[in-house]
Amino acid sequence: AQSVSQHNHHVILSEAASLELGCNYSYGGTVNLFWYVQYPGQHLQLLLKYFSGDPLVKGIKGFEAEFIKSKFSFNLRKPSVQWSDTAEYFCAVTLNQAGTALIFGKGTTLSVSS
Amino acid sequence: GAVVSQHPSRVICKSGTSVKIECRSLDFQATTMFWYRQFPKQSLMLMATSNEGSKATYEQGVEKDKFLINHASLTLSTLTVTSAHPEDSSFYICSANRGGEQFFGPGTRLTVL
């Protein structure tokens, strides 16, 4: 069965530090990959997505992610975090076919201190 | 972007009652919608896939008789939590599929007393 692993449960950074959150998935077929963010008390928002093409994907708020097919990974990065990036981050995968659900990782809590 | 709404946003009910949650795609048609459940500080767990005009597909461990799903039109799916108990208290989120991307509703916070 498909699964998504997020290795970091809780990451604590100071402002301006660089961020990398790990995400690995287990599925041998063609997948679509997503990172979502959930700010405290708010609903899920899409940060970025990868369907095909350039494996380096740029999203909103300065985030980017790189799809490395050989490693089944889709790590999220940001060169310099801000206090406002404090949130829960979810990696998700879906099969590249219509009508399939997202499978979410367990999430990573990011706490940024000012 | 596509908009998905949920109603109500919050509901508090007594144990043993039933609660209906609506999920609507406001500006597009969705033949497939999904229902997720999120416990505090945990990830979203897929409960079921709602298919317009046919029976929902439930994930393993989800009781179909307790969580009734109806997808009567291309813009509306409903989740009814029957005979709710305190352990059903959770955050329920729906999403609708358009063009390979899922758009999420704002969620419904259910509290069962």
PDB file of C-alpha atoms in Angstrom:
ATOM      1  CA  ALA A   1       0.000   0.000   0.000  1.00  0.00           C
ATOM      2  CA  GLN A   2       1.026   3.573  -0.543  1.00  0.00           C
ATOM      3  CA  SER A   3       2.563   5.366   2.400  1.00  0.00           C
ATOM      4  CA  VAL A   4       4.215   8.675   3.093  1.00  0.00           C
ATOM      5  CA  SER A   5       6.935   9.177   5.688  1.00  0.00           C
ATOM      6  CA  GLN A   6       7.893  12.485   7.191  1.00  0.00           C
ATOM      7  CA  HIS A   7      11.020  12.010   9.206  1.00  0.00           C
ATOM      8  CA  ASN A   8      10.908  15.121  11.321  1.00  0.00           C
ATOM      9  CA  HIS A   9       8.135  15.246  13.864  1.00  0.00           C
ATOM     10  CA  HIS A  10       9.015  18.614  15.359  1.00  0.00           C
ATOM     11  CA  VAL A  11      11.548  21.096  14.038  1.00  0.00           C
ATOM     12  CA  ILE A  12      12.600  24.154  16.006  1.00  0.00           C
ATOM     13  CA  LEU A  13      14.479  26.925  14.226  1.00  0.00           C
ATOM     14  CA  SER A  14      15.472  30.503  14.746  1.00  0.00           C
ATOM     15  CA  GLU A  15      14.423  33.135  12.256  1.00  0.00           C
ATOM     16  CA  ALA A  16      16.615  33.293   9.155  1.00  0.00           C
ATOM     17  CA  ALA A  17      17.719  29.688   9.541  1.00  0.00           C
ATOM     18  CA  SER A  18      17.374  27.379   6.564  1.00  0.00           C
ATOM     19  CA  LEU A  19      14.739  24.692   6.516  1.00  0.00           C
ATOM     20  CA  GLU A  20      14.552  21.257   5.005  1.00  0.00           C
ATOM     21  CA  LEU A  21      11.739  18.860   5.807  1.00  0.00           C
ATOM     22  CA  GLY A  22      12.052  15.301   4.607  1.00  0.00           C
ATOM     23  CA  CYS A  23       9.351  13.363   2.809  1.00  0.00           C
ATOM     24  CA  ASN A  24       9.591   9.893   1.326  1.00  0.00           C
ATOM     25  CA  TYR A  25       6.868   7.871  -0.271  1.00  0.00           C
ATOM     26  CA  SER A  26       6.501   4.250  -1.121  1.00  0.00           C
ATOM     27  CA  TYR A  27       4.966   3.603  -4.491  1.00  0.00           C
ATOM     28  CA  GLY A  28       6.598   2.449  -7.678  1.00  0.00           C
ATOM     29  CA  GLY A  29       4.206   4.029 -10.129  1.00  0.00           C
ATOM     30  CA  THR A  30       3.624   7.566 -11.292  1.00  0.00           C
ATOM     31  CA  VAL A  31       2.580   9.868  -8.494  1.00  0.00           C
ATOM     32  CA  ASN A  32       1.637  13.450  -7.898  1.00  0.00           C
ATOM     33  CA  LEU A  33       3.273  15.071  -4.884  1.00  0.00           C
ATOM     34  CA  PHE A  34       2.115  17.877  -2.644  1.00  0.00           C
ATOM     35  CA  TRP A  35       3.111  19.893   0.375  1.00  0.00           C
ATOM     36  CA  TYR A  36       0.376  21.472   2.455  1.00  0.00           C
ATOM     37  CA  VAL A  37       0.637  23.884   5.349  1.00  0.00           C
ATOM     38  CA  GLN A  38      -1.792  24.272   8.208  1.00  0.00           C
ATOM     39  CA  TYR A  39      -1.411  27.395  10.298  1.00  0.00           C
ATOM     40  CA  PRO A  40      -2.763  27.275  13.851  1.00  0.00           C
ATOM     41  CA  GLY A  41      -6.541  27.267  13.767  1.00  0.00           C
ATOM     42  CA  GLN A  42      -6.730  27.364   9.983  1.00  0.00           C
ATOM     43  CA  HIS A  43      -7.437  24.859   7.278  1.00  0.00           C
ATOM     44  CA  LEU A  44      -5.041  23.248   4.875  1.00  0.00           C
ATOM     45  CA  GLN A  45      -3.398  25.372   2.225  1.00  0.00           C
ATOM     46  CA  LEU A  46      -1.445  24.111  -0.743  1.00  0.00           C
ATOM     47  CA  LEU A  47       2.197  25.209  -0.676  1.00  0.00           C
ATOM     48  CA  LEU A  48       3.331  23.544  -3.868  1.00  0.00           C
ATOM     49  CA  LYS A  49       2.790  20.528  -6.058  1.00  0.00           C
ATOM     50  CA  TYR A  50       4.611  18.349  -8.525  1.00  0.00           C
ATOM     51  CA  PHE A  51       2.916  16.548 -11.369  1.00  0.00           C
ATOM     52  CA  SER A  52       5.657  16.301 -13.995  1.00  0.00           C
ATOM     53  CA  GLY A  53       8.463  18.267 -15.618  1.00  0.00           C
ATOM     54  CA  ASP A  54      11.134  20.184 -13.731  1.00  0.00           C
ATOM     55  CA  PRO A  55      11.729  18.257 -10.501  1.00  0.00           C
ATOM     56  CA  LEU A  56      12.505  21.480  -8.639  1.00  0.00           C
ATOM     57  CA  VAL A  57       9.179  23.055  -7.826  1.00  0.00           C
ATOM     58  CA  LYS A  58       8.697  26.528  -6.440  1.00  0.00           C
ATOM     59  CA  GLY A  59       5.684  27.315  -4.332  1.00  0.00           C
ATOM     60  CA  ILE A  60       4.235  30.154  -2.378  1.00  0.00           C
ATOM     61  CA  LYS A  61       5.973  32.088   0.405  1.00  0.00           C
ATOM     62  CA  GLY A  62       9.451  31.203  -0.768  1.00  0.00           C
ATOM     63  CA  PHE A  63       9.120  27.449  -0.381  1.00  0.00           C
ATOM     64  CA  GLU A  64      10.470  24.967  -2.871  1.00  0.00           C
ATOM     65  CA  ALA A  65      10.667  21.194  -3.103  1.00  0.00           C
ATOM     66  CA  GLU A  66      12.736  18.804  -5.126  1.00  0.00           C
ATOM     67  CA  PHE A  67      11.440  15.534  -6.482  1.00  0.00           C
ATOM     68  CA  ILE A  68      14.157  12.889  -6.592  1.00  0.00           C
ATOM     69  CA  LYS A  69      12.596   9.878  -8.238  1.00  0.00           C
ATOM     70  CA  SER A  70      15.464   7.508  -7.457  1.00  0.00           C
ATOM     71  CA  LYS A  71      15.108   8.263  -3.766  1.00  0.00           C
ATOM     72  CA  PHE A  72      11.299   8.430  -3.724  1.00  0.00           C
ATOM     73  CA  SER A  73      11.716  11.760  -2.000  1.00  0.00           C
ATOM     74  CA  PHE A  74      10.087  15.166  -2.155  1.00  0.00           C
ATOM     75  CA  ASN A  75      11.817  17.312   0.444  1.00  0.00           C
ATOM     76  CA  LEU A  76      10.589  20.785   1.264  1.00  0.00           C
ATOM     77  CA  ARG A  77      13.058  23.646   1.597  1.00  0.00           C
ATOM     78  CA  LYS A  78      13.169  27.293   2.439  1.00  0.00           C
ATOM     79  CA  PRO A  79      16.439  29.259   2.598  1.00  0.00           C
ATOM     80  CA  SER A  80      15.398  31.593   5.402  1.00  0.00           C
ATOM     81  CA  VAL A  81      12.418  30.958   7.648  1.00  0.00           C
ATOM     82  CA  GLN A  82      10.301  33.572   9.324  1.00  0.00           C
ATOM     83  CA  TRP A  83       8.352  33.506  12.553  1.00  0.00           C
ATOM     84  CA  SER A  84       5.164  33.432  10.470  1.00  0.00           C
ATOM     85  CA  ASP A  85       6.195  30.063   9.029  1.00  0.00           C
ATOM     86  CA  THR A  86       5.337  28.433  12.342  1.00  0.00           C
ATOM     87  CA  ALA A  87       2.791  25.812  11.320  1.00  0.00           C
ATOM     88  CA  GLU A  88       2.164  22.159  10.621  1.00  0.00           C
ATOM     89  CA  TYR A  89       3.486  20.876   7.307  1.00  0.00           C
ATOM     90  CA  PHE A  90       2.089  17.841   5.531  1.00  0.00           C
ATOM     91  CA  CYS A  91       3.525  15.952   2.613  1.00  0.00           C
ATOM     92  CA  ALA A  92       0.965  14.101   0.505  1.00  0.00           C
ATOM     93  CA  VAL A  93       0.931  11.777  -2.454  1.00  0.00           C
ATOM     94  CA  THR A  94      -1.698  10.694  -4.889  1.00  0.00           C
ATOM     95  CA  LEU A  95      -1.620   8.347  -7.806  1.00  0.00           C
ATOM     96  CA  ASN A  96      -1.466  10.017 -11.184  1.00  0.00           C
ATOM     97  CA  GLN A  97      -4.973   9.016 -12.120  1.00  0.00           C
ATOM     98  CA  ALA A  98      -8.343  10.626 -11.701  1.00  0.00           C
ATOM     99  CA  GLY A  99     -10.377  10.055  -8.585  1.00  0.00           C
ATOM    100  CA  THR A 100      -7.635   8.932  -6.234  1.00  0.00           C
ATOM    101  CA  ALA A 101      -7.317  10.243  -2.706  1.00  0.00           C
ATOM    102  CA  LEU A 102      -4.378  11.942  -1.091  1.00  0.00           C
ATOM    103  CA  ILE A 103      -2.289   9.925   1.295  1.00  0.00           C
ATOM    104  CA  PHE A 104      -0.804  12.171   3.931  1.00  0.00           C
ATOM    105  CA  GLY A 105       2.326  11.915   5.980  1.00  0.00           C
ATOM    106  CA  LYS A 106       2.040  12.352   9.737  1.00  0.00           C
ATOM    107  CA  GLY A 107       3.079  15.975   9.512  1.00  0.00           C
ATOM    108  CA  THR A 108       5.942  18.049  10.827  1.00  0.00           C
ATOM    109  CA  THR A 109       5.457  20.811  13.340  1.00  0.00           C
ATOM    110  CA  LEU A 110       7.712  23.764  12.612  1.00  0.00           C
ATOM    111  CA  SER A 111       8.322  26.257  15.394  1.00  0.00           C
ATOM    112  CA  VAL A 112      10.256  29.389  14.493  1.00  0.00           C
ATOM    113  CA  SER A 113      11.490  31.652  17.245  1.00  0.00           C
ATOM    114  CA  SER A 114      12.093  35.330  16.634  1.00  0.00           C
TER     115      SER A 114
ATOM    116  CA  GLY B   1      -8.694  28.590  -7.521  1.00  0.00           C
ATOM    117  CA  ALA B   2     -11.519  26.196  -6.864  1.00  0.00           C
ATOM    118  CA  VAL B   3     -13.601  26.726  -3.747  1.00  0.00           C
ATOM    119  CA  VAL B   4     -14.959  24.051  -1.460  1.00  0.00           C
ATOM    120  CA  SER B   5     -17.248  24.900   1.418  1.00  0.00           C
ATOM    121  CA  GLN B   6     -18.340  22.922   4.436  1.00  0.00           C
ATOM    122  CA  HIS B   7     -21.312  23.424   6.688  1.00  0.00           C
ATOM    123  CA  PRO B   8     -21.466  23.690   9.592  1.00  0.00           C
ATOM    124  CA  SER B   9     -18.035  24.830  10.662  1.00  0.00           C
ATOM    125  CA  ARG B  10     -18.664  23.777  14.232  1.00  0.00           C
ATOM    126  CA  VAL B  11     -21.259  21.543  15.809  1.00  0.00           C
ATOM    127  CA  ILE B  12     -21.818  20.382  19.348  1.00  0.00           C
ATOM    128  CA  CYS B  13     -24.250  17.565  19.916  1.00  0.00           C
ATOM    129  CA  LYS B  14     -25.346  15.155  22.596  1.00  0.00           C
ATOM    130  CA  SER B  15     -24.248  11.559  22.595  1.00  0.00           C
ATOM    131  CA  GLY B  16     -26.618   9.379  20.589  1.00  0.00           C
ATOM    132  CA  THR B  17     -27.721  12.028  18.123  1.00  0.00           C
ATOM    133  CA  SER B  18     -26.874  12.194  14.446  1.00  0.00           C
ATOM    134  CA  VAL B  19     -25.016  15.011  12.754  1.00  0.00           C
ATOM    135  CA  LYS B  20     -24.933  15.862   9.056  1.00  0.00           C
ATOM    136  CA  ILE B  21     -22.005  17.692   7.491  1.00  0.00           C
ATOM    137  CA  GLU B  22     -22.247  19.130   4.000  1.00  0.00           C
ATOM    138  CA  CYS B  23     -19.426  19.569   1.538  1.00  0.00           C
ATOM    139  CA  ARG B  24     -20.004  21.671  -1.567  1.00  0.00           C
ATOM    140  CA  SER B  25     -17.858  22.487  -4.548  1.00  0.00           C
ATOM    141  CA  LEU B  26     -18.905  26.045  -5.282  1.00  0.00           C
ATOM    142  CA  ASP B  27     -17.489  26.763  -8.704  1.00  0.00           C
ATOM    143  CA  PHE B  28     -16.859  23.372 -10.249  1.00  0.00           C
ATOM    144  CA  GLN B  29     -18.392  19.949 -10.514  1.00  0.00           C
ATOM    145  CA  ALA B  30     -16.807  17.101  -8.639  1.00  0.00           C
ATOM    146  CA  THR B  31     -17.641  13.501  -9.404  1.00  0.00           C
ATOM    147  CA  THR B  32     -15.349  12.487  -6.600  1.00  0.00           C
ATOM    148  CA  MET B  33     -15.046  13.948  -3.152  1.00  0.00           C
ATOM    149  CA  PHE B  34     -13.111  12.695  -0.171  1.00  0.00           C
ATOM    150  CA  TRP B  35     -13.753  12.754   3.546  1.00  0.00           C
ATOM    151  CA  TYR B  36     -10.890  12.953   5.993  1.00  0.00           C
ATOM    152  CA  ARG B  37     -10.684  12.984   9.747  1.00  0.00           C
ATOM    153  CA  GLN B  38      -8.014  14.812  11.707  1.00  0.00           C
ATOM    154  CA  PHE B  39      -7.350  14.287  15.369  1.00  0.00           C
ATOM    155  CA  PRO B  40      -5.567  17.025  17.318  1.00  0.00           C
ATOM    156  CA  LYS B  41      -1.949  17.413  16.284  1.00  0.00           C
ATOM    157  CA  GLN B  42      -2.203  14.457  13.918  1.00  0.00           C
ATOM    158  CA  SER B  43      -2.370  13.978  10.214  1.00  0.00           C
ATOM    159  CA  LEU B  44      -5.425  13.656   8.030  1.00  0.00           C
ATOM    160  CA  MET B  45      -6.744  10.150   7.718  1.00  0.00           C
ATOM    161  CA  LEU B  46      -8.813   9.261   4.700  1.00  0.00           C
ATOM    162  CA  MET B  47     -12.199   7.937   5.755  1.00  0.00           C
ATOM    163  CA  ALA B  48     -13.964   7.390   2.469  1.00  0.00           C
ATOM    164  CA  THR B  49     -14.206   8.306  -1.179  1.00  0.00           C
ATOM    165  CA  SER B  50     -17.550   9.726  -2.185  1.00  0.00           C
ATOM    166  CA  ASN B  51     -18.631   9.017  -5.755  1.00  0.00           C
ATOM    167  CA  GLU B  52     -21.510  10.870  -7.349  1.00  0.00           C
ATOM    168  CA  GLY B  53     -24.358   8.553  -8.098  1.00  0.00           C
ATOM    169  CA  SER B  54     -22.851   5.467  -6.505  1.00  0.00           C
ATOM    170  CA  LYS B  55     -21.904   4.054  -3.144  1.00  0.00           C
ATOM    171  CA  ALA B  56     -18.995   5.493  -1.235  1.00  0.00           C
ATOM    172  CA  THR B  57     -15.801   3.533  -0.827  1.00  0.00           C
ATOM    173  CA  TYR B  58     -14.724   3.271   2.785  1.00  0.00           C
ATOM    174  CA  GLU B  59     -11.225   2.829   4.112  1.00  0.00           C
ATOM    175  CA  GLN B  60     -10.410  -0.126   6.280  1.00  0.00           C
ATOM    176  CA  GLY B  61     -11.605   0.356   9.830  1.00  0.00           C
ATOM    177  CA  VAL B  62     -14.222   2.995   8.987  1.00  0.00           C
ATOM    178  CA  GLU B  63     -17.769   1.858   9.789  1.00  0.00           C
ATOM    179  CA  LYS B  64     -19.981   2.568   6.809  1.00  0.00           C
ATOM    180  CA  ASP B  65     -23.144   2.280   8.885  1.00  0.00           C
ATOM    181  CA  LYS B  66     -21.871   4.894  11.303  1.00  0.00           C
ATOM    182  CA  PHE B  67     -20.492   7.343   8.781  1.00  0.00           C
ATOM    183  CA  LEU B  68     -23.115   7.592   6.057  1.00  0.00           C
ATOM    184  CA  ILE B  69     -22.009   9.308   2.891  1.00  0.00           C
ATOM    185  CA  ASN B  70     -24.328  10.560   0.182  1.00  0.00           C
ATOM    186  CA  HIS B  71     -23.095  12.192  -3.018  1.00  0.00           C
ATOM    187  CA  ALA B  72     -26.386  13.119  -4.565  1.00  0.00           C
ATOM    188  CA  SER B  73     -25.168  15.749  -7.003  1.00  0.00           C
ATOM    189  CA  LEU B  74     -21.979  16.865  -8.701  1.00  0.00           C
ATOM    190  CA  THR B  75     -21.522  19.664  -6.196  1.00  0.00           C
ATOM    191  CA  LEU B  76     -22.661  18.166  -2.910  1.00  0.00           C
ATOM    192  CA  SER B  77     -21.526  15.345  -0.676  1.00  0.00           C
ATOM    193  CA  THR B  78     -22.838  14.812   2.840  1.00  0.00           C
ATOM    194  CA  LEU B  79     -21.359  12.928   5.750  1.00  0.00           C
ATOM    195  CA  THR B  80     -23.760  11.876   8.493  1.00  0.00           C
ATOM    196  CA  VAL B  81     -22.306  10.712  11.773  1.00  0.00           C
ATOM    197  CA  THR B  82     -25.014   8.473  13.199  1.00  0.00           C
ATOM    198  CA  SER B  83     -25.490   7.865  16.903  1.00  0.00           C
ATOM    199  CA  ALA B  84     -22.501  10.016  17.685  1.00  0.00           C
ATOM    200  CA  HIS B  85     -20.342   9.259  20.706  1.00  0.00           C
ATOM    201  CA  PRO B  86     -17.629  11.333  22.386  1.00  0.00           C
ATOM    202  CA  GLU B  87     -14.926   9.342  20.595  1.00  0.00           C
ATOM    203  CA  ASP B  88     -16.350  10.654  17.296  1.00  0.00           C
ATOM    204  CA  SER B  89     -15.323  14.150  18.309  1.00  0.00           C
ATOM    205  CA  SER B  90     -12.844  15.274  15.706  1.00  0.00           C
ATOM    206  CA  PHE B  91     -12.161  17.616  12.824  1.00  0.00           C
ATOM    207  CA  TYR B  92     -13.778  16.415   9.617  1.00  0.00           C
ATOM    208  CA  ILE B  93     -12.454  17.726   6.335  1.00  0.00           C
ATOM    209  CA  CYS B  94     -13.712  17.170   2.831  1.00  0.00           C
ATOM    210  CA  SER B  95     -11.961  17.699  -0.444  1.00  0.00           C
ATOM    211  CA  ALA B  96     -13.003  17.701  -4.064  1.00  0.00           C
ATOM    212  CA  ASN B  97     -10.921  16.639  -6.997  1.00  0.00           C
ATOM    213  CA  ARG B  98     -10.466  18.882  -9.998  1.00  0.00           C
ATOM    214  CA  GLY B  99      -7.819  18.407 -12.641  1.00  0.00           C
ATOM    215  CA  GLY B 100      -5.810  16.036 -10.493  1.00  0.00           C
ATOM    216  CA  GLU B 101      -5.593  18.481  -7.628  1.00  0.00           C
ATOM    217  CA  GLN B 102      -7.628  18.347  -4.475  1.00  0.00           C
ATOM    218  CA  PHE B 103      -9.226  21.399  -2.985  1.00  0.00           C
ATOM    219  CA  PHE B 104     -10.046  21.262   0.684  1.00  0.00           C
ATOM    220  CA  GLY B 105     -12.953  22.578   2.620  1.00  0.00           C
ATOM    221  CA  PRO B 106     -12.343  24.543   5.803  1.00  0.00           C
ATOM    222  CA  GLY B 107     -13.349  21.612   7.988  1.00  0.00           C
ATOM    223  CA  THR B 108     -16.043  20.918  10.554  1.00  0.00           C
ATOM    224  CA  ARG B 109     -15.250  20.646  14.236  1.00  0.00           C
ATOM    225  CA  LEU B 110     -17.547  18.064  15.816  1.00  0.00           C
ATOM    226  CA  THR B 111     -17.804  17.855  19.574  1.00  0.00           C
ATOM    227  CA  VAL B 112     -19.959  15.133  21.070  1.00  0.00           C
ATOM    228  CA  LEU B 113     -20.876  15.610  24.694  1.00  0.00           C
TER     229      LEU B 113
END
